[in-house]
Coordinates of C-alpha atoms in Angstrom, one line a residue:
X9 CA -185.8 -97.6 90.7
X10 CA -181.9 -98.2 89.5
X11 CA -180.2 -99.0 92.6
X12 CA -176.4 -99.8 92.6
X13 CA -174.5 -101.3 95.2
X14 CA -171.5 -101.4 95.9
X15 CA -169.5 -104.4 98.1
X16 CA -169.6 -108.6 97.6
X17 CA -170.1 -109.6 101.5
X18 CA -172.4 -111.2 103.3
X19 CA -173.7 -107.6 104.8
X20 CA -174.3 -106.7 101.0
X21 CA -176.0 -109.9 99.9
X22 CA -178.3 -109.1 102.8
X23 CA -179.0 -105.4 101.3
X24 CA -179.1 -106.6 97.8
X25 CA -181.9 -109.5 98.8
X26 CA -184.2 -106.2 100.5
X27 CA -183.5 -104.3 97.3
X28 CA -184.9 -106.8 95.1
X29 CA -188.2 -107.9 97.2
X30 CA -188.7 -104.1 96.9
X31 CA -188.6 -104.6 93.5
X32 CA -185.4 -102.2 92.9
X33 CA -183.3 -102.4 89.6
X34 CA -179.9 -103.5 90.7
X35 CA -176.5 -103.0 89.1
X36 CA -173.7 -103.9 91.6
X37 CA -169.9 -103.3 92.0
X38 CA -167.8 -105.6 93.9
X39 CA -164.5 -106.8 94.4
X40 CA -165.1 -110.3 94.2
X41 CA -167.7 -112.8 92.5
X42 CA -170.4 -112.9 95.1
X43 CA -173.0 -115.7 93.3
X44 CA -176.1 -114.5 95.4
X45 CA -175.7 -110.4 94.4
X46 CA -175.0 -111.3 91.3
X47 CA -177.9 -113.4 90.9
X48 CA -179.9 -110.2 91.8
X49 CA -178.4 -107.9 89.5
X50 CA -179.1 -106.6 86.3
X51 CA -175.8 -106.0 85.8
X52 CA -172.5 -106.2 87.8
X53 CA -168.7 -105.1 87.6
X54 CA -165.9 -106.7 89.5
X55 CA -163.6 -103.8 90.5
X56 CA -162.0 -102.1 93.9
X57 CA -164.9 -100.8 95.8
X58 CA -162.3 -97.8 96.3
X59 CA -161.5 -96.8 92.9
X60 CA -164.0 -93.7 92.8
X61 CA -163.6 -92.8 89.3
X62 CA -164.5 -97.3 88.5
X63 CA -168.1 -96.2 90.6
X64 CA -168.4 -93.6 88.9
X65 CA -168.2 -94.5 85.8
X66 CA -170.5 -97.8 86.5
X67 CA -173.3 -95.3 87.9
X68 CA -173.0 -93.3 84.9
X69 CA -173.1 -96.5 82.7
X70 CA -176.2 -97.5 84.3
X71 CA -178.4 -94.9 85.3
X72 CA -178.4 -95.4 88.9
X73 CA -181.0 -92.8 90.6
X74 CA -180.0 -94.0 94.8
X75 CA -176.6 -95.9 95.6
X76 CA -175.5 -97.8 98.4
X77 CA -172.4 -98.6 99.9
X78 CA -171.7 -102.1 102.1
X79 CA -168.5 -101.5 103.6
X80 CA -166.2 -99.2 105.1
X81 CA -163.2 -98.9 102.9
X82 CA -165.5 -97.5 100.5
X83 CA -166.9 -94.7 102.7
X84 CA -163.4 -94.2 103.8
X85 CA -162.2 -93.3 100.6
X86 CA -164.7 -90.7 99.4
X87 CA -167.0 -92.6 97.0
X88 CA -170.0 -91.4 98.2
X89 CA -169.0 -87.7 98.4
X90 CA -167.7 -88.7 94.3
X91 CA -171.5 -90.2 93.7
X92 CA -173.6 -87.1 94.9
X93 CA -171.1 -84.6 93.2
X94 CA -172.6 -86.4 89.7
X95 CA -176.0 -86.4 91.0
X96 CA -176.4 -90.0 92.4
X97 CA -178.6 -89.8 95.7
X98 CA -176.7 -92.5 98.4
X99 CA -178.4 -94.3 101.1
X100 CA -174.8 -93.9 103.2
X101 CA -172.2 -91.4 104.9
X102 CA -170.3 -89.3 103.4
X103 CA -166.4 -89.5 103.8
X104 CA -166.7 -86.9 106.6
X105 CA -169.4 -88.6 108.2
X106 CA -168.3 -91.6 107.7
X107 CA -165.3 -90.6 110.1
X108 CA -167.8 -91.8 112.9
X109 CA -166.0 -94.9 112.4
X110 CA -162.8 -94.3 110.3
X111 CA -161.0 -92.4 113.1
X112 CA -161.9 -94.1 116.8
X113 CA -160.2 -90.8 118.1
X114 CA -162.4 -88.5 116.4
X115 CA -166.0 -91.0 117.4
X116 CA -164.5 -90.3 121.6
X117 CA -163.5 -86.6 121.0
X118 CA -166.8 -86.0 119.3
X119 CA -168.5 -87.8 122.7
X120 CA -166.3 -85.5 125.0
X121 CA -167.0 -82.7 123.2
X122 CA -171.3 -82.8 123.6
X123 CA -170.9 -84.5 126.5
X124 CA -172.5 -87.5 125.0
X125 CA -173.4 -90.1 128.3
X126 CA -171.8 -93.6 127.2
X127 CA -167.9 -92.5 126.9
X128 CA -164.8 -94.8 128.3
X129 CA -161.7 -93.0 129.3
X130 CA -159.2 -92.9 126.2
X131 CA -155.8 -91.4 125.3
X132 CA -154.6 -91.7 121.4
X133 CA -150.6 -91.7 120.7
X134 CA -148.6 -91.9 117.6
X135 CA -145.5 -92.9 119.5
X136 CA -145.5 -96.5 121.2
X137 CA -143.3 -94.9 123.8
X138 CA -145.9 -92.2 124.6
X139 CA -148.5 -94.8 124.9
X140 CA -146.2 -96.8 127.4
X141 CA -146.0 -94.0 129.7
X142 CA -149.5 -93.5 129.9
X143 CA -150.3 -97.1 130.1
X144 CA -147.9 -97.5 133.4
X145 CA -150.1 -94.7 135.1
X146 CA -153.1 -96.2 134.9
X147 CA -155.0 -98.3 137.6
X148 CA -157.9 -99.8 135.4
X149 CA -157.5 -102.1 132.5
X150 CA -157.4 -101.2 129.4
X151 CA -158.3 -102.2 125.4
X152 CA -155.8 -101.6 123.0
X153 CA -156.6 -100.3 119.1
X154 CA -155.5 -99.2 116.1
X155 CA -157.2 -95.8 115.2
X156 CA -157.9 -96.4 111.8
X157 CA -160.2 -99.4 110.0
X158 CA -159.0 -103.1 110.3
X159 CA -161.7 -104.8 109.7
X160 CA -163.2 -105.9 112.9
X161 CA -160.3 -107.6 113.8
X162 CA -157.7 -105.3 115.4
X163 CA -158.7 -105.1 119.4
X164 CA -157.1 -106.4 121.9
X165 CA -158.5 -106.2 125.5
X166 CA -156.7 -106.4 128.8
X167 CA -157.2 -110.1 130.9
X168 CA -158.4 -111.9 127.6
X169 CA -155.7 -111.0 124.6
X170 CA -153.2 -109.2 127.1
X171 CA -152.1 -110.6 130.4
X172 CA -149.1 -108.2 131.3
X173 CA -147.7 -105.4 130.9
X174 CA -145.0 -106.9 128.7
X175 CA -148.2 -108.0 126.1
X176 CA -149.9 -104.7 126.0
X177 CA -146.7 -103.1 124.8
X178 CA -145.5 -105.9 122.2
X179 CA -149.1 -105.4 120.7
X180 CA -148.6 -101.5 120.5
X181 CA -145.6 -102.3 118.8
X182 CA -146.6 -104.3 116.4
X183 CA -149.5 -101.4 115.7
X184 CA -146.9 -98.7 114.7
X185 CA -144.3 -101.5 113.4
X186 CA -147.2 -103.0 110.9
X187 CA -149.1 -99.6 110.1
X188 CA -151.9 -101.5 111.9
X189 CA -155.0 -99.0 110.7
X190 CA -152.9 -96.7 109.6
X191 CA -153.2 -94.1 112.2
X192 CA -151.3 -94.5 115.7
X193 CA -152.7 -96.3 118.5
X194 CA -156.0 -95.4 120.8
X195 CA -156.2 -97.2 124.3
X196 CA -159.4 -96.8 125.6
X197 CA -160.7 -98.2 129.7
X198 CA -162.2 -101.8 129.5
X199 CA -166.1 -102.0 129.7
X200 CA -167.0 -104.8 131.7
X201 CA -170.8 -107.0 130.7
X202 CA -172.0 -107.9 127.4
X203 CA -172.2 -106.9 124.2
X204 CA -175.1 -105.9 122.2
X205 CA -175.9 -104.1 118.8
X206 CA -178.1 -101.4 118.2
X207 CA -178.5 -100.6 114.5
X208 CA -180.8 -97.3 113.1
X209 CA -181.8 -96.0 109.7
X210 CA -180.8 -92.0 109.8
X211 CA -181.8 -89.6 107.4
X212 CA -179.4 -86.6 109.0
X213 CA -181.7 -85.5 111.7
X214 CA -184.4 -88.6 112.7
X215 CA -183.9 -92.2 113.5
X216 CA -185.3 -95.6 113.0
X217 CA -184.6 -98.5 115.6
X218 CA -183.9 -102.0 114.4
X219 CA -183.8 -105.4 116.2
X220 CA -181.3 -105.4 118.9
X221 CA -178.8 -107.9 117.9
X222 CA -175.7 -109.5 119.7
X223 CA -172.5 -110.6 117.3
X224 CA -169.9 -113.3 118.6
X225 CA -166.7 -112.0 117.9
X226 CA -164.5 -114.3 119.8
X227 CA -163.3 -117.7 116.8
X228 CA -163.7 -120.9 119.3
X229 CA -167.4 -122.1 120.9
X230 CA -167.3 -121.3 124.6
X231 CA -165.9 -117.4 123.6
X232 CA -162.5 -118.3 123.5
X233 CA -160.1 -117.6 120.3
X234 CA -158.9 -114.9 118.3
X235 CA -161.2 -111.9 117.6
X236 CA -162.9 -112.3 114.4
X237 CA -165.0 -109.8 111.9
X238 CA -168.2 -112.2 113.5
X239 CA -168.8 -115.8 113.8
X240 CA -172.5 -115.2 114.3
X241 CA -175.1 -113.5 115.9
X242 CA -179.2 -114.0 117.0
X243 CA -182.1 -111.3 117.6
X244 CA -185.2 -111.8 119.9
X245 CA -188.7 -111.8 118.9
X246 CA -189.6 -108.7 120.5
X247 CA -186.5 -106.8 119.2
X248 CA -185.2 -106.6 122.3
X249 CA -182.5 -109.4 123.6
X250 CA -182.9 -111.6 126.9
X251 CA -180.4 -109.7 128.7
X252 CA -181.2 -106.1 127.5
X253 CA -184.2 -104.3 129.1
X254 CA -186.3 -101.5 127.3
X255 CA -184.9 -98.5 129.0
X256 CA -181.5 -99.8 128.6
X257 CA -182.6 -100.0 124.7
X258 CA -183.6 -96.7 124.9
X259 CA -180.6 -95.4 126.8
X260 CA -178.6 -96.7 123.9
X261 CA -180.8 -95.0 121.4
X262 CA -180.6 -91.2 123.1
X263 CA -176.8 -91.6 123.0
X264 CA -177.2 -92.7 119.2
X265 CA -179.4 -89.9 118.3
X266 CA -177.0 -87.6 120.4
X267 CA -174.7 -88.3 118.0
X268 CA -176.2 -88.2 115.0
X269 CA -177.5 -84.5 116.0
X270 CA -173.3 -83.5 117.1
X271 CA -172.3 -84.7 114.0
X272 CA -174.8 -82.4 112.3
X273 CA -173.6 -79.4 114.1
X274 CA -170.6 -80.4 112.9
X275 CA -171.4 -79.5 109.4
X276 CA -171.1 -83.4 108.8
X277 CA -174.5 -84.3 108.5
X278 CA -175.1 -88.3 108.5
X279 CA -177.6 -89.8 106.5
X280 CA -177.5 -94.1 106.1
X281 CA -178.0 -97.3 108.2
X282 CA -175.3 -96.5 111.8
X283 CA -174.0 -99.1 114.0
X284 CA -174.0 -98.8 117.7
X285 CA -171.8 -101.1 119.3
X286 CA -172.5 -101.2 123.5
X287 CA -171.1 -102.7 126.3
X288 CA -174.3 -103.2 128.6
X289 CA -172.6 -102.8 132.2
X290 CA -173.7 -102.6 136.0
X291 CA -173.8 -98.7 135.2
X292 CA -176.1 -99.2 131.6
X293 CA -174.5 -98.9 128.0
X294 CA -171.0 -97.8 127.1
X295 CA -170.0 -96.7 123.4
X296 CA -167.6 -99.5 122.3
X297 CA -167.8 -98.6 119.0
X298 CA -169.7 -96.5 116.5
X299 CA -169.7 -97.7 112.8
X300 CA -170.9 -95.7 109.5
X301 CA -173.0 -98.9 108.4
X302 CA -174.8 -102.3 108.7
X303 CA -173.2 -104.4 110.9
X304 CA -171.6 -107.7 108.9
X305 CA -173.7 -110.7 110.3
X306 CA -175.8 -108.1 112.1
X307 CA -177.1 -107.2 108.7
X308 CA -178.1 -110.6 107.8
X309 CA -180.5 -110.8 110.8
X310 CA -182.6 -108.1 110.4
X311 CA -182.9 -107.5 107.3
X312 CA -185.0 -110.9 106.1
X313 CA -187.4 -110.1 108.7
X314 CA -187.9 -106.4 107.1
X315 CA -191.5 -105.2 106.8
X316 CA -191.0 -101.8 104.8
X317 CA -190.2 -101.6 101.7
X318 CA -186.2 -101.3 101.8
X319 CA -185.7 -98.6 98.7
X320 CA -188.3 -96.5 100.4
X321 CA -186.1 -96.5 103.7
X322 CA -183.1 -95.9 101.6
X323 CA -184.6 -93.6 99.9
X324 CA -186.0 -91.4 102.8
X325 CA -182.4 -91.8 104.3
X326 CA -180.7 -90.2 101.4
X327 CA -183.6 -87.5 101.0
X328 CA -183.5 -86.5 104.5
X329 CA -187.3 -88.0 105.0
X330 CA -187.0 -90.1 107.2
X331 CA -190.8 -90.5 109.4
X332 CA -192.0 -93.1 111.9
X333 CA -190.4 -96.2 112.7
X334 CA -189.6 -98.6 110.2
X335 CA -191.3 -101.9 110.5
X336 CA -189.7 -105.5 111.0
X337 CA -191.3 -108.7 111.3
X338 CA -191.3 -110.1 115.4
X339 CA -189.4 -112.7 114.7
X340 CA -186.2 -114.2 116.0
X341 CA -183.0 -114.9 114.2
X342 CA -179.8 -116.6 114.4
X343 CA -177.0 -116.5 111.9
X344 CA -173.7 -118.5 112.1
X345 CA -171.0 -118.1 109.3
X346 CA -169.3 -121.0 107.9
X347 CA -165.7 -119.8 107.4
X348 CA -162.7 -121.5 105.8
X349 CA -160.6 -123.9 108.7
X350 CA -157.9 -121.1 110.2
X351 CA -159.9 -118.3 109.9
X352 CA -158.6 -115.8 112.5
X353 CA -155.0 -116.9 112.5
X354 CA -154.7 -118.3 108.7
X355 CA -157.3 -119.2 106.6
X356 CA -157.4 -122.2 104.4
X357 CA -158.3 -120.6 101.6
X358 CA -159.2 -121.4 97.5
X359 CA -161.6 -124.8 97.9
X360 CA -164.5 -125.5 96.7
X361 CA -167.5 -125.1 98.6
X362 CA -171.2 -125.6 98.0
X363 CA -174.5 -124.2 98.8
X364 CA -177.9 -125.8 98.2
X365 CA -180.2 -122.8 98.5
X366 CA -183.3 -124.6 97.9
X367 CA -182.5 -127.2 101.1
X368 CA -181.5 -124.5 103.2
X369 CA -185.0 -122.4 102.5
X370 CA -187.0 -125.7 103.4
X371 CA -185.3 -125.5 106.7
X372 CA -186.6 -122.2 107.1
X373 CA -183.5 -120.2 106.4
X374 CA -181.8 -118.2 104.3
X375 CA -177.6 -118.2 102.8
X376 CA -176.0 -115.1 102.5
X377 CA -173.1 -115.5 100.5
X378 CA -170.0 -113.3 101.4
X379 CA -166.1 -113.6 100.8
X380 CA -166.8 -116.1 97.8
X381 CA -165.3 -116.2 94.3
X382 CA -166.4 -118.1 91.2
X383 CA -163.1 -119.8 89.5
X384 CA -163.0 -121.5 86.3
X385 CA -167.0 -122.3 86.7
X386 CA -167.0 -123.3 90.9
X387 CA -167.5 -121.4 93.6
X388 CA -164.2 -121.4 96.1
X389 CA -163.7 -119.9 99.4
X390 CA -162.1 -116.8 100.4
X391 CA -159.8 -116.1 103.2
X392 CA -162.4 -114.4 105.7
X393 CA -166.0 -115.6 106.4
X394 CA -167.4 -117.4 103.4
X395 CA -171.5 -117.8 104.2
X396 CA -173.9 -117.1 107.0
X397 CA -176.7 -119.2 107.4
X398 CA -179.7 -117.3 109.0
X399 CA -182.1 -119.7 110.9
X400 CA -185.9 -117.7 111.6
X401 CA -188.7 -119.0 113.8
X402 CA -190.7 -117.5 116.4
X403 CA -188.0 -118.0 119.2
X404 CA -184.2 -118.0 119.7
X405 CA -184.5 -122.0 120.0
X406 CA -186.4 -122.5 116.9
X407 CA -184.2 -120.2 115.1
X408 CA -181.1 -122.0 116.6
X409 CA -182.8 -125.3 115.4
X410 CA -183.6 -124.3 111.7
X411 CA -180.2 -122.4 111.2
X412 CA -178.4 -126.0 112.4
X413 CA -180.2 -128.1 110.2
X414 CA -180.0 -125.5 107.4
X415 CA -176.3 -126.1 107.9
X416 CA -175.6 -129.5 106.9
X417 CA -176.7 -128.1 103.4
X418 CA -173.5 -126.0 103.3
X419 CA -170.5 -128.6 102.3
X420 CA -166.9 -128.2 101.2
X421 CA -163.5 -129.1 102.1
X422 CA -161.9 -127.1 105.6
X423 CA -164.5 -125.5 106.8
X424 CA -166.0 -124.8 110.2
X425 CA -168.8 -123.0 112.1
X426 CA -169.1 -122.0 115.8
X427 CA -171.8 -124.0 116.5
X428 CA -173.1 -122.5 120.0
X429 CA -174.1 -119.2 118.8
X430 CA -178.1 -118.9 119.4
X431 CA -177.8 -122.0 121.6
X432 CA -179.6 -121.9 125.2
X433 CA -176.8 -122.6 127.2
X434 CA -174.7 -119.7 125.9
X435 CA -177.3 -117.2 125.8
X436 CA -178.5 -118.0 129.4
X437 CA -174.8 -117.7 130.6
X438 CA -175.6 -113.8 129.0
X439 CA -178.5 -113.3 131.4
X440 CA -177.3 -114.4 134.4
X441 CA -174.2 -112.6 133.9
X442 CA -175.7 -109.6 133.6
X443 CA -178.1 -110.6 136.8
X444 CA -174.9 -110.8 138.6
X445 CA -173.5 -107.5 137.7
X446 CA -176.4 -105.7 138.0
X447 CA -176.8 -107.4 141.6
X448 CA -173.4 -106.3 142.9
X449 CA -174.3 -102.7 141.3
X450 CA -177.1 -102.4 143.9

């Protein structure tokens, strides 16, 4: 089958790597030079993943029968609405669908409105001023948004970025004052546990669990730092992770399939891979965050240990024929993202960096090349994460073990990993934190 994709990440050399053990024909369209999807493809083009009528035209070009789209902006813009309109069956939301993610204020209101369990309080203002007002009422702490897409990058969250009142309103400032996401400002109640990611494949109406997963966001070992787009991230064996349990899984599931079935009473029928971000608190899940896609390093853990044949699943998700669950390897995995010095603040961007595949593999690991570029004949970082390193064993700490070794095969001037990720220290500090909440709950 002619598949193209369309992004250069790491999320996207992930989905290109399933596509070809599948055995897919694969023409790609990215923005930059990403060596490992190109590798993989038959043919590529380097072009904005927005420009509709560039996709188009490349699909045409190519004879693509199924397409799928990596990242957000894309969706956002309307290509995949542009690629069915010319007959090209897509494995990913429409732009309407897609909203799931593009508008945070549209994801709650769509929660209030089936009364869809999960929800924080939330108020969304397109006046800082308004937002003061209503922040000075409040007697809970608070996270602070943009509405619109920024890339992983654009929370802010009471006690840890924002220790007064003074900080929460500089940051809402700086939202409107900057265009921040382009779409006013959301402030939503703070969720108090831990994180986890719950991923599904969704053909409109059914769903298909993968590996729960849980990304680092915060730049600096220890969680400390400036949010990032993901530093990292590990799955457990048995899909589950050691501070989740199975009904709390499943909790997070119903609320995931709730919204899947609103948004097709909606008339906005969603059909591709969804990303449930959770807060797992004393009182189970809460909806951080809902995103129209594979999470990026989430992406890069589950989908090596893939069973089924990816196109199939793509292809059922686009045809609306979706059945039984889809099958992944029990396995554990840990991924941590070697990123230029800076990253978070200001990368160090433009130097060479290099990746010996066939090292890394003997470690038993896997690169995923992401913001990369080929100049004048060598590869040179970018200014955001530039490759994640997926360790895989039959444990977290074998996993943790491969991936580190796998590292040192990864070389090039300023650049840096956050080197706890997977390690047992941090991900017991998970479980017991979780013990004590759930202990004070009782």
């Amino acid at each position: 089958m002619k598949v193209l994709t369309v992004g250069g990440g790491g999320r996207e050399h992930a989905a290109v790597e399933a596509f070809h053990r599948s055995g897919a024909e694969i023409y790609s369209l990215m923005k930059n030079a990403n060596p490992g999807i190109i590798k993989r493809s038959k043919k590529y083009k380097i072009a904005d993943e927005r420009d509709i009528d560039a996709v188009c035209r490349f699909a045409k070009e190519c004879g693509a029968e199924l397409a799928f789209i990596g990242p957000e902006a894309p969706l956002e813009a309307g290509v995949v609405d542009a690629l069915e309109r010319i007959g090209v069956k897509c494995a990913s939301p429409t732009k309407d669908a897609a909203r799931i993610e593009t508008s945070k204020v549209f994801m709650r209101e769509l929660l209030e409105k089936y009364n869809i369990g999960g929800n924080l309080g939330f108020a969304s203002f397109d006046r800082a001023e308004d937002a003061g007002s209503y922040i000075e009422g409040l007697n809970y702490e608070i996270v602070v948004k943009p509405v619109g897409l920024t890339g992983g990058k654009g929370v802010k969250v009471q006690g840890e970025h924002l220790h007064s009142f003074a900080d929460i309103m500089q940051y809402v400032n700086e939202i409107f004052d900057n265009n921040i996401g382009g779409a006013g400002v959301i402030i939503e109640e703070k969720a108090v546990g831990e994180e986890f990611t719950q991923m599904v494949f969704c053909d409109g109406t059914a769903i298909s669990p993968m590996p729960l997963v849980q990304d680092h966001k915060r730049a600096y070992e220890g969680d400390i730092g400036p949010n990032t787009g993901g530093m990292g991230s590990y799955t457990d064996a048995d899909h589950l992770l050691p501070f989740v349990t199975a009904s709390e899984r499943n909790e997070a599931l119903s609320i995931i399939q709730k919204i899947v079935d609103a948004l097709r009473k909606e008339g906005c029928t969603y059909r591709g891979p969804m990303y449930g971000q959770f807060m797992l608190t004393a009182d189970g899940p809460k909806i951080i965050e809902i995103n129209a896609r594979f999470g990026d390093p989430e992406a890069m853990n589950v989908l090596p240990i893939l069973i089924t044949d990816f196109t199939d699943v793509c292809n059922a998700m686009a045809g609306g024929t979706l059945s039984g669950n889809v099958e992944f390897e029990r396995k554990a995995t840990v991924c941590k993202y070697v990123v230029p010095e800076g990253y978070g603040v200001v990368s160090k961007a433009g130097l060479p960096i290099s990746v010996n595949e066939e090292s890394i593999e003997k470690c038993g690991a896997f690169a995923f090349y992401a913001n990369v570029d080929r100049v004048n004949d060598e590869l040179v970082t970018g200014t955001s994460r530039s490759v994640g390193v997926v360790g895989i064993a039959n444990t977290i700490e074998g996993a943790e073990s491969n991936c580190t070794r796998a590292l040192e095969h990864v070389t090039g001037e300023a650049i840096t990993v956050r080197r706890d990720i997977g390690k047992r220290e941090l991900v017991q500090r998970r479980v017991d934190r979780m013990n004590e909440l759930r202990s004070l709950n009782k």
